[in-house]
Short mmCIF file of C-alpha atoms in Angstrom, two decimals:
data_model
loop_
_atom_site.label_atom_id
_atom_site.label_comp_id
_atom_site.label_asym_id
_atom_site.label_seq_id
_atom_site.Cartn_x
_atom_site.Cartn_y
_atom_site.Cartn_z
CA THR A 42 0.25 -5.18 -13.52
CA LEU A 43 3.91 -5.33 -12.53
CA HIS A 44 5.55 -8.08 -10.55
CA VAL A 45 9.05 -8.44 -9.13
CA SER A 46 10.39 -11.97 -8.75
CA ASP A 47 13.73 -13.57 -7.94
CA VAL A 48 14.24 -15.41 -11.22
CA ASP A 49 16.04 -14.45 -14.41
CA PRO A 50 14.48 -11.68 -16.55
CA ILE A 51 11.88 -12.76 -19.09
CA GLU A 52 10.08 -10.93 -21.85
CA PRO A 53 6.59 -9.52 -21.28
CA TYR A 54 3.83 -11.86 -22.38
CA PRO A 55 0.02 -11.77 -22.33
CA ILE A 56 -1.63 -14.24 -19.94
CA GLU A 57 -5.14 -13.20 -21.01
CA GLU A 58 -6.37 -11.41 -24.07
CA SER A 59 -7.29 -8.38 -21.98
CA LEU A 60 -4.31 -8.37 -19.61
CA ASN A 61 -0.65 -7.82 -20.33
CA VAL A 62 1.74 -8.70 -17.50
CA ARG A 63 5.34 -7.56 -17.34
CA TYR A 64 7.73 -9.34 -14.97
CA PHE A 65 10.76 -7.53 -13.58
CA SER A 66 13.25 -9.94 -12.09
CA HIS A 67 16.21 -9.58 -9.73
CA ASN A 68 18.75 -12.00 -8.35
CA PHE A 69 18.38 -10.68 -4.79
CA ASN A 70 15.52 -9.69 -2.48
CA LEU A 71 14.84 -5.98 -2.95
CA GLY A 72 12.43 -5.78 -0.05
CA TYR A 73 8.81 -4.73 -0.38
CA ALA A 74 9.19 -0.96 -0.74
CA ARG A 75 12.06 -1.10 -3.21
CA ALA A 76 10.28 -3.72 -5.30
CA VAL A 77 7.09 -1.64 -5.38
CA ASN A 78 8.97 1.56 -6.20
CA TYR A 79 10.94 -0.18 -8.95
CA ALA A 80 7.82 -1.58 -10.57
CA VAL A 81 5.68 1.56 -10.30
CA ALA A 82 8.46 3.66 -11.87
CA ARG A 83 8.26 1.44 -14.95
CA GLY A 84 4.53 1.76 -15.44
CA ASN A 85 2.57 4.51 -17.13
CA ARG A 86 -1.10 4.14 -16.17
CA GLU A 87 -2.80 6.99 -14.31
CA THR A 88 -3.85 4.70 -11.45
CA VAL A 89 -1.31 2.69 -9.44
CA ALA A 90 -2.61 -0.37 -7.58
CA ILE A 91 -0.31 -2.20 -5.14
CA PHE A 92 -1.10 -5.60 -3.64
CA ASN A 93 0.58 -8.16 -1.39
CA ALA A 94 1.32 -11.65 -2.63
CA ASP A 95 -1.27 -13.08 -0.20
CA THR A 96 -4.21 -11.02 -1.50
CA GLU A 97 -6.96 -12.17 -3.86
CA LEU A 98 -8.93 -9.68 -5.92
CA ARG A 99 -12.67 -10.10 -6.20
CA PRO A 100 -14.41 -9.15 -9.46
CA GLY A 101 -14.88 -5.42 -9.87
CA VAL A 102 -12.83 -4.36 -6.84
CA LEU A 103 -9.87 -2.92 -8.74
CA GLU A 104 -12.12 -1.15 -11.23
CA ASP A 105 -14.24 0.34 -8.45
CA LEU A 106 -11.26 1.65 -6.49
CA ALA A 107 -9.62 3.08 -9.61
CA GLU A 108 -12.83 4.86 -10.60
CA GLN A 109 -13.35 6.33 -7.14
CA ILE A 110 -9.86 7.75 -6.78
CA GLN A 111 -9.97 9.31 -10.23
CA LEU A 112 -13.29 10.98 -9.37
CA ASN A 113 -11.98 12.59 -6.17
CA ASP A 114 -9.04 14.93 -6.60
CA ASP A 115 -8.51 15.34 -2.86
CA TRP A 116 -8.16 11.58 -2.27
CA GLY A 117 -4.50 10.69 -1.94
CA ALA A 118 -4.88 6.93 -1.54
CA VAL A 119 -7.77 4.50 -1.15
CA GLY A 120 -7.99 0.94 0.16
CA PRO A 121 -10.77 -1.67 0.37
CA ARG A 122 -12.25 -3.75 3.15
CA GLN A 123 -10.21 -6.95 3.54
CA VAL A 124 -11.17 -10.32 4.99
CA ASP A 125 -9.36 -13.63 5.34
CA GLY A 126 -10.54 -17.00 4.03
CA TYR A 127 -12.72 -17.45 7.13
CA GLY A 128 -14.56 -14.16 6.71
CA ARG A 129 -12.68 -12.34 9.46
CA ILE A 130 -11.68 -8.71 9.07
CA THR A 131 -8.01 -8.24 8.23
CA HIS A 132 -8.45 -4.56 7.39
CA ALA A 133 -11.31 -2.12 8.00
CA GLY A 134 -9.23 1.04 8.12
CA ILE A 135 -6.88 2.58 10.66
CA PHE A 136 -8.35 5.59 12.42
CA GLY A 137 -7.73 7.91 15.34
CA THR A 138 -4.88 10.41 15.06
CA LEU A 139 -1.39 10.34 13.59
CA GLU A 140 -0.09 10.12 17.15
CA GLN A 141 -2.53 7.38 18.21
CA PRO A 142 -3.68 5.27 15.24
CA ALA A 143 -5.81 2.17 15.83
CA HIS A 144 -7.03 -0.72 13.68
CA ARG A 145 -10.79 -1.04 13.38
CA GLY A 146 -12.56 -4.39 13.51
CA TRP A 147 -9.41 -6.50 13.57
CA GLN A 148 -10.17 -10.25 13.35
CA SER A 149 -13.89 -9.72 14.00
CA SER A 150 -16.44 -11.50 11.79
CA ASP A 151 -17.31 -9.55 8.69
CA ASN A 152 -21.00 -8.79 9.25
CA PHE A 153 -20.95 -5.94 6.74
CA GLU A 154 -20.84 -3.22 9.40
CA TYR A 155 -17.64 -1.92 7.80
CA GLU A 156 -19.06 -1.26 4.35
CA ASP A 157 -18.82 2.48 4.98
CA VAL A 158 -16.65 5.03 3.18
CA ARG A 159 -14.36 7.00 5.49
CA THR A 160 -12.23 9.88 4.26
CA ASP A 161 -10.57 10.36 7.65
CA ALA A 162 -8.36 7.27 7.80
CA VAL A 163 -4.93 7.70 9.32
CA THR A 164 -3.62 5.04 6.97
CA ILE A 165 -4.75 2.05 4.95
CA SER A 166 -3.11 -1.30 4.50
CA GLY A 167 -0.25 -1.65 2.03
CA SER A 168 -1.64 -5.07 1.12
CA ALA A 169 -4.12 -3.21 -1.13
CA TYR A 170 -3.16 0.39 -1.80
CA VAL A 171 -4.47 2.46 -4.72
CA ILE A 172 -3.09 5.90 -5.57
CA ARG A 173 -3.09 8.23 -8.57
CA ARG A 174 0.21 8.31 -10.40
CA GLU A 175 0.43 12.10 -10.28
CA VAL A 176 0.10 11.99 -6.49
CA TRP A 177 2.65 9.16 -6.26
CA GLU A 178 5.09 11.33 -8.23
CA GLU A 179 4.41 14.32 -6.00
CA MET A 180 5.25 12.26 -2.91
CA THR A 181 8.33 10.79 -4.58
CA ASN A 182 9.68 14.20 -5.55
CA CYS A 183 8.91 15.99 -2.27
CA PRO A 184 12.14 17.76 -1.16
CA PHE A 185 11.79 16.47 2.41
CA TYR A 186 11.38 12.91 1.17
CA LYS A 187 14.36 13.31 -1.17
CA ARG A 188 16.47 14.25 1.84
CA THR A 189 15.17 11.25 3.76
CA ALA A 190 15.55 8.67 0.99
CA PRO A 191 17.61 10.14 -1.85
CA GLU A 192 17.96 6.80 -3.63
CA ALA A 193 14.26 5.90 -3.51
CA GLU A 194 12.59 5.41 -6.91
CA GLY A 195 9.10 5.86 -5.51
CA ALA A 196 6.94 7.03 -2.62
CA PHE A 197 7.12 3.92 -0.43
CA LEU A 198 9.74 4.55 2.25
CA PRO A 199 12.51 1.94 1.77
CA THR A 200 12.54 0.38 5.22
CA ASN A 201 13.76 -3.13 5.99
CA HIS A 202 10.14 -4.26 6.15
CA TYR A 203 6.85 -2.62 7.27
CA TYR A 204 5.98 1.08 7.61
CA GLU A 205 6.52 1.59 3.87
CA GLU A 206 2.91 2.49 3.07
CA THR A 207 2.38 3.96 6.55
CA TYR A 208 4.86 6.70 5.78
CA CYS A 209 3.26 7.23 2.37
CA SER A 210 -0.12 7.78 4.04
CA TYR A 211 1.32 10.10 6.69
CA HIS A 212 3.14 11.93 3.90
CA LEU A 213 -0.15 12.33 2.01
CA HIS A 214 -1.70 13.97 5.05
CA ALA A 215 1.20 16.43 5.14
CA HIS A 216 0.39 17.36 1.53
CA ASP A 217 -3.31 17.88 2.38
CA TYR A 218 -4.63 14.74 0.71
CA LYS A 219 -7.22 12.46 2.28
CA VAL A 220 -6.49 8.80 2.98
CA VAL A 221 -9.67 6.87 2.30
CA TYR A 222 -11.08 3.57 3.50
CA TYR A 223 -13.58 2.27 0.93
CA GLY A 224 -15.64 -0.47 2.55
CA PRO A 225 -18.06 -1.26 -0.31
CA ALA A 226 -15.17 -2.92 -2.15
CA CYS A 227 -13.99 -6.13 -0.47
CA MET A 228 -11.12 -8.47 -1.23
CA ILE A 229 -9.39 -11.44 0.36
CA HIS A 230 -6.19 -10.96 2.34
CA GLN A 231 -4.81 -14.17 3.78
CA TRP A 232 -3.02 -12.38 6.58
CA HIS A 233 0.62 -13.40 7.06
CA ARG A 234 0.47 -16.20 4.51
CA ALA A 235 3.34 -14.51 2.64
CA SER A 236 5.29 -13.66 5.80
CA PRO A 237 4.85 -15.96 8.82
CA VAL A 238 4.08 -14.50 12.24
CA GLY A 239 7.34 -14.06 14.15
CA GLY A 240 9.42 -14.58 11.02
CA TRP A 241 12.20 -12.51 9.49
CA ALA A 242 9.87 -9.70 8.42
CA GLU A 243 8.51 -9.06 11.90
CA GLN A 244 12.03 -9.04 13.31
CA GLN A 245 12.67 -5.89 11.26
CA MET A 246 9.84 -4.00 12.93
CA ALA A 247 11.80 -1.94 15.46
CA GLU A 248 14.40 -0.72 12.98
CA SER A 249 11.75 0.04 10.36
CA GLN A 250 9.72 1.99 12.90
CA ALA A 251 12.79 4.07 13.73
CA THR A 252 13.28 4.82 10.02
CA PHE A 253 9.62 5.82 9.73
CA ARG A 254 9.80 8.13 12.74
CA ALA A 255 12.97 9.80 11.51
CA ALA A 256 11.37 10.43 8.10
CA CYS A 257 8.31 11.97 9.78
CA ASP A 258 10.48 14.17 12.01
CA LEU A 259 12.38 15.54 9.03
CA HIS A 260 9.11 16.59 7.38
CA GLY A 261 7.54 17.82 10.65
CA ILE A 262 4.84 15.12 10.54
CA ALA A 263 3.31 13.97 13.84
CA HIS A 264 3.61 10.24 14.60
CA ASN A 265 3.19 7.69 17.37
#
């Protein structure tokens, strides 16, 4: 597990006997995509799992997702069902087409109707995003992506905020991988607890969307 914070660098230390955590620290805000890319580039496990600060893992979820993606070579990325602290859906997959994607079940009560497995997702939420390292490296080293973001250390498009994982999912489609919603695994996502509604992050939306669209256009990927 890798974490980027805004404090001085510290040495790695074990917080549990079975878990070793390394902290990578910076004296400025890298932004979500750059922080993720920085951390993933310094790991070495075959499965990469990316989570928001306002998510809470339930027992077995990470292990289940990691096992599933390693068993399916055509899966590019997989994400779980997500609910908030009140049992409302905060993610049940985004479906439709690349040109017209739509959230499913948003803010509805979780009555277990979204425990399905769908291999036709347009994208999954970056708040819980699991991908094989070899696929991550393929996306990172794609010539079209290198032209779009030559300084990027990883596959998340370095926007101001938002659309980072959206581009990664669209990019996976362009490389003939499936983006998978895995409903049997469920975790907590306290939506917008880490970034308030209407705050700085949301104010970056328009510019980030323009960056996303330009990256798709360069690769010939359809988009909304």
